mmCIF file of C-alpha atoms in Angstrom:
data_model
loop_
_atom_site.group_PDB
_atom_site.id
_atom_site.type_symbol
_atom_site.label_atom_id
_atom_site.label_comp_id
_atom_site.label_asym_id
_atom_site.label_seq_id
_atom_site.Cartn_x
_atom_site.Cartn_y
_atom_site.Cartn_z
ATOM 1 C CA UNK A 1 41.227 84.240 132.258
ATOM 2 C CA UNK A 2 43.449 87.475 132.103
ATOM 3 C CA UNK A 3 43.220 89.106 128.606
ATOM 4 C CA UNK A 4 45.467 91.879 127.256
ATOM 5 C CA UNK A 5 44.791 93.470 123.931
ATOM 6 C CA UNK A 6 47.650 95.505 122.299
ATOM 7 C CA UNK A 7 47.177 97.505 118.982
ATOM 8 C CA UNK A 8 50.384 98.927 117.536
ATOM 9 C CA UNK A 9 51.606 100.070 120.926
ATOM 10 C CA UNK A 10 55.368 99.774 122.143
ATOM 11 C CA UNK A 11 56.780 101.698 124.834
ATOM 12 C CA UNK A 12 59.166 104.322 123.814
ATOM 13 C CA UNK A 13 59.771 106.046 127.117
ATOM 14 C CA UNK A 14 56.696 108.415 126.981
ATOM 15 C CA UNK A 15 54.766 108.889 130.173
ATOM 16 C CA UNK A 16 52.503 105.968 130.781
ATOM 17 C CA UNK A 17 48.884 106.823 131.628
ATOM 18 C CA UNK A 18 46.439 104.281 133.346
ATOM 19 C CA UNK A 19 42.765 104.869 132.551
ATOM 20 C CA UNK A 20 39.836 103.011 133.503
ATOM 21 C CA UNK A 21 36.740 103.030 135.922
ATOM 22 C CA UNK A 22 37.112 103.540 139.543
ATOM 23 C CA UNK A 23 38.288 100.494 141.274
ATOM 24 C CA UNK A 24 40.077 99.126 138.316
ATOM 25 C CA UNK A 25 43.517 99.650 140.204
ATOM 26 C CA UNK A 26 45.091 102.663 138.493
ATOM 27 C CA UNK A 27 46.767 104.022 141.499
ATOM 28 C CA UNK A 28 47.849 100.672 143.119
ATOM 29 C CA UNK A 29 48.884 99.053 139.943
ATOM 30 C CA UNK A 30 50.569 102.417 138.873
ATOM 31 C CA UNK A 31 52.547 102.501 142.019
ATOM 32 C CA UNK A 32 53.793 98.964 141.511
ATOM 33 C CA UNK A 33 54.529 99.456 137.741
ATOM 34 C CA UNK A 34 56.380 102.617 138.412
ATOM 35 C CA UNK A 35 58.617 100.756 140.834
ATOM 36 C CA UNK A 36 59.156 97.981 138.388
ATOM 37 C CA UNK A 37 60.138 100.421 135.701
ATOM 38 C CA UNK A 38 62.127 102.679 138.132
ATOM 39 C CA UNK A 39 60.011 105.605 137.315
ATOM 40 C CA UNK A 40 58.244 108.272 139.290
ATOM 41 C CA UNK A 41 54.562 107.515 139.974
ATOM 42 C CA UNK A 42 51.931 110.429 140.081
ATOM 43 C CA UNK A 43 48.428 109.984 141.131
ATOM 44 C CA UNK A 44 46.467 112.674 139.330
ATOM 45 C CA UNK A 45 43.652 112.812 142.020
ATOM 46 C CA UNK A 46 46.413 113.665 144.661
ATOM 47 C CA UNK A 47 47.821 116.229 142.565
ATOM 48 C CA UNK A 48 44.206 117.710 142.040
ATOM 49 C CA UNK A 49 43.585 117.673 145.717
ATOM 50 C CA UNK A 50 46.927 119.418 146.338
ATOM 51 C CA UNK A 51 46.191 122.038 143.819
ATOM 52 C CA UNK A 52 42.699 122.723 145.125
ATOM 53 C CA UNK A 53 43.669 122.666 148.627
ATOM 54 C CA UNK A 54 40.779 120.176 149.413
ATOM 55 C CA UNK A 55 39.732 116.609 148.739
ATOM 56 C CA UNK A 56 37.930 115.393 145.908
ATOM 57 C CA UNK A 57 34.535 114.843 147.609
ATOM 58 C CA UNK A 58 34.829 118.413 149.145
ATOM 59 C CA UNK A 59 35.469 119.827 145.588
ATOM 60 C CA UNK A 60 32.295 118.068 144.322
ATOM 61 C CA UNK A 61 30.346 119.254 147.362
ATOM 62 C CA UNK A 62 31.381 122.921 147.152
ATOM 63 C CA UNK A 63 31.720 123.486 143.462
ATOM 64 C CA UNK A 64 30.209 120.514 141.566
ATOM 65 C CA UNK A 65 31.411 117.981 139.175
ATOM 66 C CA UNK A 66 32.065 120.252 136.175
ATOM 67 C CA UNK A 67 34.554 122.466 138.163
ATOM 68 C CA UNK A 68 36.335 119.225 139.560
ATOM 69 C CA UNK A 69 36.664 118.132 135.855
ATOM 70 C CA UNK A 70 38.129 121.396 134.603
ATOM 71 C CA UNK A 71 40.708 121.277 137.367
ATOM 72 C CA UNK A 72 41.361 117.552 136.529
ATOM 73 C CA UNK A 73 41.937 118.726 132.998
ATOM 74 C CA UNK A 74 44.319 121.409 133.762
ATOM 75 C CA UNK A 75 46.420 119.234 136.225
ATOM 76 C CA UNK A 76 46.756 116.335 133.610
ATOM 77 C CA UNK A 77 47.838 118.963 131.068
ATOM 78 C CA UNK A 78 50.500 120.162 133.393
ATOM 79 C CA UNK A 79 51.700 116.466 134.172
ATOM 80 C CA UNK A 80 51.903 115.374 130.499
ATOM 81 C CA UNK A 81 53.367 118.722 129.513
ATOM 82 C CA UNK A 82 56.363 117.623 131.613
ATOM 83 C CA UNK A 83 57.475 114.850 129.325
ATOM 84 C CA UNK A 84 59.691 113.192 131.973
ATOM 85 C CA UNK A 85 59.012 109.300 131.681
ATOM 86 C CA UNK A 86 56.512 108.583 134.566
ATOM 87 C CA UNK A 87 53.616 106.696 135.443
ATOM 88 C CA UNK A 88 50.425 108.570 135.823
ATOM 89 C CA UNK A 89 47.142 107.171 137.327
ATOM 90 C CA UNK A 90 44.148 109.213 136.299
ATOM 91 C CA UNK A 91 40.643 109.396 137.761
ATOM 92 C CA UNK A 92 37.848 107.525 135.956
ATOM 93 C CA UNK A 93 36.424 110.398 134.161
ATOM 94 C CA UNK A 94 39.595 111.959 132.951
ATOM 95 C CA UNK A 95 39.743 110.200 129.602
ATOM 96 C CA UNK A 96 36.194 111.279 128.745
ATOM 97 C CA UNK A 97 37.265 114.882 128.285
ATOM 98 C CA UNK A 98 38.067 115.428 124.423
ATOM 99 C CA UNK A 99 41.037 117.737 125.021
ATOM 100 C CA UNK A 100 42.484 115.592 127.845
ATOM 101 C CA UNK A 101 42.140 112.286 125.604
ATOM 102 C CA UNK A 102 43.681 113.742 122.646
ATOM 103 C CA UNK A 103 46.640 115.017 124.813
ATOM 104 C CA UNK A 104 46.900 111.529 126.237
ATOM 105 C CA UNK A 105 46.709 109.739 123.113
ATOM 106 C CA UNK A 106 49.269 112.153 121.295
ATOM 107 C CA UNK A 107 51.818 112.566 123.970
ATOM 108 C CA UNK A 108 51.778 109.510 126.381
ATOM 109 C CA UNK A 109 50.937 105.759 126.110
ATOM 110 C CA UNK A 110 47.526 105.053 127.489
ATOM 111 C CA UNK A 111 46.920 101.863 129.158
ATOM 112 C CA UNK A 112 43.007 100.864 129.854
ATOM 113 C CA UNK A 113 42.719 98.906 133.002
ATOM 114 C CA UNK A 114 39.495 97.046 132.386
ATOM 115 C CA UNK A 115 37.580 95.339 134.958
ATOM 116 C CA UNK A 116 33.958 93.836 135.404
ATOM 117 C CA UNK A 117 31.659 95.976 137.469
ATOM 118 C CA UNK A 118 31.136 93.251 140.098
ATOM 119 C CA UNK A 119 35.029 93.342 140.747
ATOM 120 C CA UNK A 120 35.021 97.152 140.794
ATOM 121 C CA UNK A 121 32.118 97.152 143.319
ATOM 122 C CA UNK A 122 33.931 94.993 145.633
ATOM 123 C CA UNK A 123 36.994 97.083 145.438
ATOM 124 C CA UNK A 124 35.327 100.490 145.903
ATOM 125 C CA UNK A 125 33.367 99.101 148.877
ATOM 126 C CA UNK A 126 36.499 99.327 150.898
ATOM 127 C CA UNK A 127 36.260 103.104 150.872
ATOM 128 C CA UNK A 128 33.411 105.383 150.925
ATOM 129 C CA UNK A 129 34.942 108.403 149.493
ATOM 130 C CA UNK A 130 33.540 108.088 145.919
ATOM 131 C CA UNK A 131 31.280 111.055 145.111
ATOM 132 C CA UNK A 132 29.622 109.208 142.082
ATOM 133 C CA UNK A 133 28.735 106.191 144.483
ATOM 134 C CA UNK A 134 27.372 108.302 147.323
ATOM 135 C CA UNK A 135 24.019 106.903 148.447
ATOM 136 C CA UNK A 136 23.761 104.730 145.313
ATOM 137 C CA UNK A 137 24.017 101.006 144.531
ATOM 138 C CA UNK A 138 27.753 100.497 143.337
ATOM 139 C CA UNK A 139 27.025 97.692 140.720
ATOM 140 C CA UNK A 140 24.128 99.808 139.097
ATOM 141 C CA UNK A 141 26.402 102.721 138.985
ATOM 142 C CA UNK A 142 29.455 100.886 137.843
ATOM 143 C CA UNK A 143 27.538 98.912 135.189
ATOM 144 C CA UNK A 144 26.135 102.174 133.771
ATOM 145 C CA UNK A 145 29.530 103.899 133.693
ATOM 146 C CA UNK A 146 31.038 101.056 132.011
ATOM 147 C CA UNK A 147 28.311 101.057 129.310
ATOM 148 C CA UNK A 148 28.939 104.788 128.757
ATOM 149 C CA UNK A 149 32.833 104.976 129.172
ATOM 150 C CA UNK A 150 34.202 101.501 127.961
ATOM 151 C CA UNK A 151 33.819 102.571 124.455
ATOM 152 C CA UNK A 152 35.789 105.653 125.007
ATOM 153 C CA UNK A 153 38.360 103.780 127.118
ATOM 154 C CA UNK A 154 38.710 101.285 124.229
ATOM 155 C CA UNK A 155 40.604 104.149 122.136
ATOM 156 C CA UNK A 156 43.646 103.475 124.327
ATOM 157 C CA UNK A 157 46.250 101.331 122.372
ATOM 158 C CA UNK A 158 46.515 98.765 125.206
ATOM 159 C CA UNK A 159 43.803 97.082 127.241
ATOM 160 C CA UNK A 160 44.668 94.982 130.388
ATOM 161 C CA UNK A 161 42.090 93.113 132.109
ATOM 162 C CA UNK A 162 42.156 93.937 135.736
ATOM 163 C CA UNK A 163 40.650 90.735 137.429
ATOM 164 C CA UNK A 164 40.222 89.714 141.064
ATOM 165 C CA UNK A 165 43.816 88.596 141.604
ATOM 166 C CA UNK A 166 46.693 90.408 143.190
ATOM 167 C CA UNK A 167 47.726 93.473 141.453
ATOM 168 C CA UNK A 168 51.203 92.161 140.380
ATOM 169 C CA UNK A 169 49.415 89.822 137.986
ATOM 170 C CA UNK A 170 48.059 93.064 136.293
ATOM 171 C CA UNK A 171 51.464 94.600 136.415
ATOM 172 C CA UNK A 172 53.028 91.615 134.676
ATOM 173 C CA UNK A 173 50.575 91.661 132.056
ATOM 174 C CA UNK A 174 51.237 95.499 131.363
ATOM 175 C CA UNK A 175 55.023 94.639 131.216
ATOM 176 C CA UNK A 176 54.337 91.982 128.815
ATOM 177 C CA UNK A 177 52.048 94.186 126.692
ATOM 178 C CA UNK A 178 55.183 96.714 126.713
ATOM 179 C CA UNK A 179 57.533 94.098 125.557
ATOM 180 C CA UNK A 180 59.580 94.146 128.719
#
């Protein structure tokens, strides 16, 4: 059963920021949502890689997660400072940073794509480029990440369940939540 929770949110043309755990569909759903809204799409992870001149796994390996998170914070601030309407897909940990979260909640419309750990694990198993999953059990890691991160993600004014269905179903739920 698909579930959408909306608390006092209507879309006013602000940038839309998708948040949630890895595998929730932020990039794929974001691209499709942007197409449907005739807006540009920006994947924050791609912007981070372009700014750093290396992949996210390389950043983690060479400099560690704190360095990556600092770059992520700076890139998202730049993307949000440009108030042009757009859809932005964030990395799973971006919304946990206090400054980034405050900026997202103040200047954009945050939408939490929420998915069960078993759905996420199935999706992320298609690629082995996730530093937080390296040599670890995806279900275990994603269950723990959900336990820690979901209460923070719940601060977003819109929550859309991302289930094991075509991503267009999730896009349609977002459009419905936006009143479109």
